[in-house]
mmCIF file of N, CA and C in Angstrom:
data_model
loop_
_atom_site.group_PDB
_atom_site.id
_atom_site.type_symbol
_atom_site.label_atom_id
_atom_site.label_comp_id
_atom_site.label_asym_id
_atom_site.label_seq_id
_atom_site.Cartn_x
_atom_site.Cartn_y
_atom_site.Cartn_z
ATOM 1 N N MET A 1 -77.827 33.339 33.915
ATOM 2 C CA MET A 1 -76.740 34.050 33.309
ATOM 3 C C MET A 1 -75.904 34.662 34.412
ATOM 4 N N ALA A 2 -74.621 34.744 34.199
ATOM 5 C CA ALA A 2 -73.700 35.274 35.194
ATOM 6 C C ALA A 2 -73.856 36.792 35.301
ATOM 7 N N ALA A 3 -73.196 37.356 36.298
ATOM 8 C CA ALA A 3 -73.253 38.801 36.498
ATOM 9 C C ALA A 3 -72.635 39.508 35.297
ATOM 10 N N LEU A 4 -73.143 40.718 35.038
ATOM 11 C CA LEU A 4 -72.642 41.480 33.916
ATOM 12 C C LEU A 4 -71.261 42.032 34.227
ATOM 13 N N GLY A 5 -70.364 41.917 33.278
ATOM 14 C CA GLY A 5 -69.029 42.484 33.437
ATOM 15 C C GLY A 5 -69.014 43.909 32.915
ATOM 16 N N ALA A 6 -67.874 44.367 32.532
ATOM 17 C CA ALA A 6 -67.757 45.698 31.956
ATOM 18 C C ALA A 6 -68.375 45.710 30.553
ATOM 19 N N PRO A 7 -69.009 46.815 30.181
ATOM 20 C CA PRO A 7 -69.615 46.871 28.843
ATOM 21 C C PRO A 7 -68.604 46.668 27.717
ATOM 22 N N VAL A 8 -67.370 47.120 27.906
ATOM 23 C CA VAL A 8 -66.355 46.949 26.866
ATOM 24 C C VAL A 8 -66.043 45.472 26.664
ATOM 25 N N CYS A 9 -65.971 44.726 27.763
ATOM 26 C CA CYS A 9 -65.709 43.278 27.650
ATOM 27 C C CYS A 9 -66.851 42.577 26.933
ATOM 28 N N THR A 10 -68.087 42.993 27.241
ATOM 29 C CA THR A 10 -69.241 42.407 26.571
ATOM 30 C C THR A 10 -69.216 42.741 25.087
ATOM 31 N N LEU A 11 -68.868 43.985 24.752
ATOM 32 C CA LEU A 11 -68.794 44.381 23.341
ATOM 33 C C LEU A 11 -67.738 43.569 22.606
ATOM 34 N N ARG A 12 -66.559 43.418 23.191
ATOM 35 C CA ARG A 12 -65.500 42.645 22.531
ATOM 36 C C ARG A 12 -65.900 41.191 22.333
ATOM 37 N N ALA A 13 -66.513 40.597 23.358
ATOM 38 C CA ALA A 13 -66.936 39.203 23.236
ATOM 39 C C ALA A 13 -68.028 39.055 22.180
ATOM 40 N N LEU A 14 -68.934 40.034 22.138
ATOM 41 C CA LEU A 14 -70.006 40.001 21.145
ATOM 42 C C LEU A 14 -69.444 40.113 19.735
ATOM 43 N N LEU A 15 -68.479 40.996 19.532
ATOM 44 C CA LEU A 15 -67.860 41.128 18.212
ATOM 45 C C LEU A 15 -67.059 39.879 17.846
ATOM 46 N N ARG A 16 -66.465 39.232 18.838
ATOM 47 C CA ARG A 16 -65.736 37.982 18.591
ATOM 48 C C ARG A 16 -66.701 36.896 18.123
ATOM 49 N N GLU A 17 -67.863 36.804 18.753
ATOM 50 C CA GLU A 17 -68.852 35.800 18.337
ATOM 51 C C GLU A 17 -69.392 36.112 16.945
ATOM 52 N N LEU A 18 -69.569 37.406 16.638
ATOM 53 C CA LEU A 18 -70.005 37.760 15.287
ATOM 54 C C LEU A 18 -68.944 37.382 14.261
ATOM 55 N N ARG A 19 -67.670 37.488 14.637
ATOM 56 C CA ARG A 19 -66.592 37.091 13.736
ATOM 57 C C ARG A 19 -66.642 35.583 13.490
ATOM 58 N N HIS A 20 -66.917 34.806 14.548
ATOM 59 C CA HIS A 20 -67.035 33.353 14.377
ATOM 60 C C HIS A 20 -68.218 33.016 13.470
ATOM 61 N N ALA A 21 -69.309 33.735 13.628
ATOM 62 C CA ALA A 21 -70.512 33.434 12.855
ATOM 63 C C ALA A 21 -70.414 33.935 11.419
ATOM 64 N N GLY A 22 -69.757 35.085 11.219
ATOM 65 C CA GLY A 22 -69.759 35.713 9.904
ATOM 66 C C GLY A 22 -68.610 35.367 9.001
ATOM 67 N N GLY A 23 -67.543 34.862 9.539
ATOM 68 C CA GLY A 23 -66.406 34.524 8.703
ATOM 69 C C GLY A 23 -65.496 35.716 8.469
ATOM 70 N N ARG A 24 -64.886 35.752 7.287
ATOM 71 C CA ARG A 24 -63.863 36.764 7.005
ATOM 72 C C ARG A 24 -64.442 38.168 6.881
ATOM 73 N N ARG A 25 -65.599 38.326 6.299
ATOM 74 C CA ARG A 25 -66.154 39.645 6.014
ATOM 75 C C ARG A 25 -67.181 40.069 7.070
ATOM 76 N N TYR A 26 -66.904 39.781 8.328
ATOM 77 C CA TYR A 26 -67.884 40.080 9.368
ATOM 78 C C TYR A 26 -68.038 41.582 9.602
ATOM 79 N N ARG A 27 -67.019 42.380 9.291
ATOM 80 C CA ARG A 27 -67.104 43.826 9.522
ATOM 81 C C ARG A 27 -68.052 44.515 8.539
ATOM 82 N N ASP A 28 -68.380 43.855 7.459
ATOM 83 C CA ASP A 28 -69.316 44.422 6.490
ATOM 84 C C ASP A 28 -70.760 44.059 6.802
ATOM 85 N N SER A 29 -70.980 43.240 7.811
ATOM 86 C CA SER A 29 -72.333 42.770 8.095
ATOM 87 C C SER A 29 -73.147 43.852 8.803
ATOM 88 N N PRO A 30 -74.451 43.859 8.580
ATOM 89 C CA PRO A 30 -75.319 44.822 9.270
ATOM 90 C C PRO A 30 -75.324 44.618 10.789
ATOM 91 N N ALA A 31 -75.156 43.379 11.238
ATOM 92 C CA ALA A 31 -75.152 43.112 12.686
ATOM 93 C C ALA A 31 -73.951 43.784 13.350
ATOM 94 N N TYR A 32 -72.801 43.721 12.722
ATOM 95 C CA TYR A 32 -71.588 44.345 13.258
ATOM 96 C C TYR A 32 -71.776 45.854 13.371
ATOM 97 N N ARG A 33 -72.280 46.475 12.303
ATOM 98 C CA ARG A 33 -72.488 47.925 12.320
ATOM 99 C C ARG A 33 -73.530 48.327 13.344
ATOM 100 N N HIS A 34 -74.585 47.532 13.478
ATOM 101 C CA HIS A 34 -75.649 47.849 14.433
ATOM 102 C C HIS A 34 -75.139 47.779 15.872
ATOM 103 N N VAL A 35 -74.365 46.750 16.191
ATOM 104 C CA VAL A 35 -73.846 46.599 17.553
ATOM 105 C C VAL A 35 -72.934 47.768 17.910
ATOM 106 N N LEU A 36 -72.033 48.129 17.009
ATOM 107 C CA LEU A 36 -71.138 49.262 17.277
ATOM 108 C C LEU A 36 -71.907 50.566 17.422
ATOM 109 N N ALA A 37 -72.885 50.793 16.557
ATOM 110 C CA ALA A 37 -73.670 52.026 16.632
ATOM 111 C C ALA A 37 -74.472 52.091 17.928
ATOM 112 N N ALA A 38 -75.033 50.970 18.345
ATOM 113 C CA ALA A 38 -75.826 50.953 19.578
ATOM 114 C C ALA A 38 -74.940 51.219 20.798
ATOM 115 N N PHE A 39 -73.764 50.610 20.829
ATOM 116 C CA PHE A 39 -72.872 50.852 21.966
ATOM 117 C C PHE A 39 -72.371 52.298 21.982
ATOM 118 N N ARG A 40 -72.117 52.867 20.822
ATOM 119 C CA ARG A 40 -71.680 54.266 20.770
ATOM 120 C C ARG A 40 -72.805 55.208 21.187
ATOM 121 N N ALA A 41 -74.021 54.900 20.797
ATOM 122 C CA ALA A 41 -75.148 55.774 21.126
ATOM 123 C C ALA A 41 -75.508 55.718 22.604
ATOM 124 N N HIS A 42 -75.207 54.620 23.286
ATOM 125 C CA HIS A 42 -75.621 54.455 24.678
ATOM 126 C C HIS A 42 -74.475 54.580 25.672
ATOM 127 N N ARG A 43 -73.354 55.128 25.246
ATOM 128 C CA ARG A 43 -72.261 55.296 26.200
ATOM 129 C C ARG A 43 -72.508 56.522 27.074
ATOM 130 N N VAL A 44 -71.890 56.516 28.243
ATOM 131 C CA VAL A 44 -72.048 57.617 29.184
ATOM 132 C C VAL A 44 -70.998 58.675 28.860
ATOM 133 N N THR A 45 -71.432 59.902 28.696
ATOM 134 C CA THR A 45 -70.512 61.006 28.429
ATOM 135 C C THR A 45 -70.600 62.004 29.573
ATOM 136 N N SER A 46 -69.796 63.040 29.527
ATOM 137 C CA SER A 46 -69.817 64.038 30.591
ATOM 138 C C SER A 46 -71.057 64.929 30.494
ATOM 139 N N GLU A 47 -71.684 65.024 29.321
ATOM 140 C CA GLU A 47 -72.853 65.886 29.159
ATOM 141 C C GLU A 47 -74.144 65.217 29.609
ATOM 142 N N LYS A 48 -74.212 63.916 29.491
ATOM 143 C CA LYS A 48 -75.486 63.258 29.804
ATOM 144 C C LYS A 48 -75.232 61.914 30.476
ATOM 145 N N LEU A 49 -76.212 61.444 31.170
ATOM 146 C CA LEU A 49 -76.187 60.113 31.768
ATOM 147 C C LEU A 49 -77.293 59.312 31.094
ATOM 148 N N CYS A 50 -76.915 58.305 30.395
ATOM 149 C CA CYS A 50 -77.890 57.511 29.650
ATOM 150 C C CYS A 50 -78.491 56.463 30.574
ATOM 151 N N ARG A 51 -79.799 56.495 30.713
ATOM 152 C CA ARG A 51 -80.466 55.536 31.594
ATOM 153 C C ARG A 51 -80.611 54.171 30.933
ATOM 154 N N ALA A 52 -80.564 54.139 29.632
ATOM 155 C CA ALA A 52 -80.764 52.871 28.923
ATOM 156 C C ALA A 52 -79.467 52.077 28.790
ATOM 157 N N GLN A 53 -78.374 52.575 29.371
ATOM 158 C CA GLN A 53 -77.105 51.879 29.213
ATOM 159 C C GLN A 53 -77.155 50.487 29.829
ATOM 160 N N GLN A 54 -77.688 50.362 31.029
ATOM 161 C CA GLN A 54 -77.771 49.049 31.665
ATOM 162 C C GLN A 54 -78.698 48.118 30.885
ATOM 163 N N GLU A 55 -79.757 48.677 30.342
ATOM 164 C CA GLU A 55 -80.675 47.863 29.546
ATOM 165 C C GLU A 55 -79.974 47.351 28.285
ATOM 166 N N LEU A 56 -79.228 48.225 27.619
ATOM 167 C CA LEU A 56 -78.495 47.807 26.427
ATOM 168 C C LEU A 56 -77.442 46.762 26.789
ATOM 169 N N HIS A 57 -76.754 46.976 27.897
ATOM 170 C CA HIS A 57 -75.726 46.029 28.317
ATOM 171 C C HIS A 57 -76.343 44.662 28.605
ATOM 172 N N PHE A 58 -77.487 44.629 29.256
ATOM 173 C CA PHE A 58 -78.160 43.356 29.535
ATOM 174 C C PHE A 58 -78.587 42.684 28.237
ATOM 175 N N GLN A 59 -79.140 43.453 27.290
ATOM 176 C CA GLN A 59 -79.553 42.877 26.013
ATOM 177 C C GLN A 59 -78.349 42.338 25.236
ATOM 178 N N ALA A 60 -77.239 43.072 25.286
ATOM 179 C CA ALA A 60 -76.036 42.615 24.597
ATOM 180 C C ALA A 60 -75.505 41.334 25.224
ATOM 181 N N ALA A 61 -75.525 41.259 26.560
ATOM 182 C CA ALA A 61 -75.052 40.052 27.234
ATOM 183 C C ALA A 61 -75.966 38.864 26.918
ATOM 184 N N THR A 62 -77.259 39.117 26.812
ATOM 185 C CA THR A 62 -78.201 38.059 26.466
ATOM 186 C C THR A 62 -77.964 37.569 25.034
ATOM 187 N N TYR A 63 -77.740 38.502 24.117
ATOM 188 C CA TYR A 63 -77.467 38.134 22.723
ATOM 189 C C TYR A 63 -76.146 37.392 22.622
ATOM 190 N N LEU A 64 -75.159 37.798 23.413
ATOM 191 C CA LEU A 64 -73.876 37.101 23.444
ATOM 192 C C LEU A 64 -74.057 35.665 23.914
ATOM 193 N N CYS A 65 -74.856 35.473 24.936
ATOM 194 C CA CYS A 65 -75.131 34.128 25.440
ATOM 195 C C CYS A 65 -75.802 33.278 24.353
ATOM 196 N N LEU A 66 -76.724 33.879 23.616
ATOM 197 C CA LEU A 66 -77.399 33.166 22.530
ATOM 198 C C LEU A 66 -76.412 32.758 21.444
ATOM 199 N N LEU A 67 -75.551 33.687 21.017
ATOM 200 C CA LEU A 67 -74.592 33.367 19.956
ATOM 201 C C LEU A 67 -73.622 32.275 20.384
ATOM 202 N N ARG A 68 -73.128 32.345 21.622
ATOM 203 C CA ARG A 68 -72.219 31.311 22.123
ATOM 204 C C ARG A 68 -72.911 29.955 22.181
ATOM 205 N N SER A 69 -74.136 29.962 22.681
ATOM 206 C CA SER A 69 -74.865 28.706 22.825
ATOM 207 C C SER A 69 -75.137 28.063 21.475
ATOM 208 N N VAL A 70 -75.490 28.868 20.488
ATOM 209 C CA VAL A 70 -75.750 28.330 19.147
ATOM 210 C C VAL A 70 -74.464 27.749 18.559
ATOM 211 N N ARG A 71 -73.342 28.467 18.711
ATOM 212 C CA ARG A 71 -72.071 27.972 18.178
ATOM 213 C C ARG A 71 -71.663 26.668 18.857
ATOM 214 N N GLU A 72 -71.784 26.607 20.186
ATOM 215 C CA GLU A 72 -71.414 25.382 20.902
ATOM 216 C C GLU A 72 -72.357 24.236 20.573
ATOM 217 N N HIS A 73 -73.642 24.544 20.381
ATOM 218 C CA HIS A 73 -74.608 23.503 20.015
ATOM 219 C C HIS A 73 -74.274 22.920 18.644
ATOM 220 N N GLU A 74 -73.929 23.787 17.701
ATOM 221 C CA GLU A 74 -73.569 23.290 16.368
ATOM 222 C C GLU A 74 -72.320 22.422 16.422
ATOM 223 N N ALA A 75 -71.353 22.804 17.241
ATOM 224 C CA ALA A 75 -70.133 21.998 17.363
ATOM 225 C C ALA A 75 -70.444 20.631 17.958
ATOM 226 N N LEU A 76 -71.271 20.603 19.005
ATOM 227 C CA LEU A 76 -71.654 19.322 19.601
ATOM 228 C C LEU A 76 -72.468 18.482 18.632
ATOM 229 N N HIS A 77 -73.340 19.129 17.879
ATOM 230 C CA HIS A 77 -74.172 18.402 16.917
ATOM 231 C C HIS A 77 -73.302 17.768 15.820
ATOM 232 N N ARG A 78 -72.317 18.527 15.327
ATOM 233 C CA ARG A 78 -71.419 17.967 14.308
ATOM 234 C C ARG A 78 -70.625 16.791 14.863
ATOM 235 N N GLU A 79 -70.221 16.875 16.125
ATOM 236 C CA GLU A 79 -69.381 15.825 16.691
ATOM 237 C C GLU A 79 -70.165 14.552 17.004
ATOM 238 N N TYR A 80 -71.367 14.684 17.544
ATOM 239 C CA TYR A 80 -72.081 13.506 18.036
ATOM 240 C C TYR A 80 -73.268 13.078 17.190
ATOM 241 N N HIS A 81 -73.592 13.802 16.143
ATOM 242 C CA HIS A 81 -74.732 13.418 15.311
ATOM 243 C C HIS A 81 -74.386 12.164 14.518
ATOM 244 N N GLY A 82 -75.368 11.292 14.375
ATOM 245 C CA GLY A 82 -75.156 10.038 13.648
ATOM 246 C C GLY A 82 -74.846 10.284 12.185
ATOM 247 N N LYS A 83 -74.087 9.420 11.615
ATOM 248 C CA LYS A 83 -73.676 9.555 10.218
ATOM 249 C C LYS A 83 -74.533 8.692 9.287
ATOM 250 N N GLY A 84 -75.629 8.190 9.765
ATOM 251 C CA GLY A 84 -76.460 7.319 8.941
ATOM 252 C C GLY A 84 -76.250 5.869 9.354
ATOM 253 N N GLU A 85 -76.783 4.978 8.586
ATOM 254 C CA GLU A 85 -76.662 3.562 8.909
ATOM 255 C C GLU A 85 -75.262 3.065 8.582
ATOM 256 N N ARG A 86 -74.700 2.263 9.471
ATOM 257 C CA ARG A 86 -73.349 1.735 9.281
ATOM 258 C C ARG A 86 -73.412 0.253 8.948
ATOM 259 N N SER A 87 -72.363 -0.218 8.348
ATOM 260 C CA SER A 87 -72.286 -1.638 8.006
ATOM 261 C C SER A 87 -71.994 -2.439 9.279
ATOM 262 N N PRO A 88 -72.313 -3.733 9.287
ATOM 263 C CA PRO A 88 -72.031 -4.553 10.471
ATOM 264 C C PRO A 88 -70.537 -4.594 10.811
ATOM 265 N N GLU A 89 -69.672 -4.550 9.793
ATOM 266 C CA GLU A 89 -68.239 -4.548 10.059
ATOM 267 C C GLU A 89 -67.813 -3.273 10.788
ATOM 268 N N GLU A 90 -68.394 -2.140 10.377
ATOM 269 C CA GLU A 90 -68.077 -0.865 11.028
ATOM 270 C C GLU A 90 -68.537 -0.858 12.479
ATOM 271 N N VAL A 91 -69.747 -1.347 12.716
ATOM 272 C CA VAL A 91 -70.295 -1.369 14.075
ATOM 273 C C VAL A 91 -69.453 -2.281 14.956
ATOM 274 N N ALA A 92 -69.060 -3.437 14.442
ATOM 275 C CA ALA A 92 -68.229 -4.350 15.221
ATOM 276 C C ALA A 92 -66.880 -3.705 15.532
ATOM 277 N N GLY A 93 -66.327 -2.966 14.581
ATOM 278 C CA GLY A 93 -65.069 -2.280 14.812
ATOM 279 C C GLY A 93 -65.185 -1.180 15.858
ATOM 280 N N LEU A 94 -66.329 -0.506 15.911
ATOM 281 C CA LEU A 94 -66.537 0.541 16.916
ATOM 282 C C LEU A 94 -66.508 -0.018 18.324
ATOM 283 N N VAL A 95 -67.067 -1.226 18.494
ATOM 284 C CA VAL A 95 -67.126 -1.828 19.834
ATOM 285 C C VAL A 95 -65.871 -2.615 20.164
ATOM 286 N N GLY A 96 -65.021 -2.836 19.172
ATOM 287 C CA GLY A 96 -63.776 -3.539 19.449
ATOM 288 C C GLY A 96 -63.799 -5.005 19.071
ATOM 289 N N PHE A 97 -64.765 -5.427 18.287
ATOM 290 C CA PHE A 97 -64.852 -6.814 17.843
ATOM 291 C C PHE A 97 -64.533 -6.913 16.358
ATOM 292 N N ARG A 98 -64.289 -8.142 15.933
ATOM 293 C CA ARG A 98 -64.148 -8.431 14.509
ATOM 294 C C ARG A 98 -65.160 -9.507 14.164
ATOM 295 N N LEU A 99 -65.743 -9.380 12.994
ATOM 296 C CA LEU A 99 -66.686 -10.400 12.552
ATOM 297 C C LEU A 99 -65.910 -11.643 12.128
ATOM 298 N N PRO A 100 -66.472 -12.815 12.381
ATOM 299 C CA PRO A 100 -65.758 -14.039 11.986
ATOM 300 C C PRO A 100 -65.733 -14.179 10.468
ATOM 301 N N ARG A 101 -64.661 -14.742 9.989
ATOM 302 C CA ARG A 101 -64.523 -14.977 8.544
ATOM 303 C C ARG A 101 -65.180 -16.316 8.210
ATOM 304 N N GLN A 102 -65.846 -16.333 7.095
ATOM 305 C CA GLN A 102 -66.507 -17.581 6.666
ATOM 306 C C GLN A 102 -65.483 -18.496 6.004
ATOM 307 N N PRO A 103 -65.613 -19.798 6.209
ATOM 308 C CA PRO A 103 -64.668 -20.706 5.555
ATOM 309 C C PRO A 103 -64.850 -20.695 4.045
ATOM 310 N N GLY A 104 -63.782 -20.912 3.364
ATOM 311 C CA GLY A 104 -63.853 -20.943 1.889
ATOM 312 C C GLY A 104 -63.599 -19.595 1.276
ATOM 313 N N GLY A 105 -63.223 -18.585 2.030
ATOM 314 C CA GLY A 105 -62.887 -17.264 1.492
ATOM 315 C C GLY A 105 -64.075 -16.434 1.106
ATOM 316 N N LYS A 106 -65.268 -16.733 1.657
ATOM 317 C CA LYS A 106 -66.453 -15.966 1.287
ATOM 318 C C LYS A 106 -66.578 -14.673 2.131
ATOM 319 N N GLY A 107 -65.808 -14.541 3.177
ATOM 320 C CA GLY A 107 -66.032 -13.390 4.030
ATOM 321 C C GLY A 107 -64.824 -12.694 4.490
#
């Protein structure tokens, strides 16, 4: 995994991936609320220094990597997964050939 960027960038990217996964109503999902609450609870303020901030940031970056990888895997699977058995005419067309026609109009 690459070096960690700013926590805000990781949060935005994580919320973007949740939007891709959840669709239109992603803001109502428990995952969205949990991520926002965790980032708010672990931010650094002037009163305290949170030691778990780096740990949370690493976990968020790891979860972001997982969500991206799953989305990209599904896209590749949809694009390259076989569609079942094809007819000989279809297979010949894929390779750029045509099947010969039988004399007498049978083919």
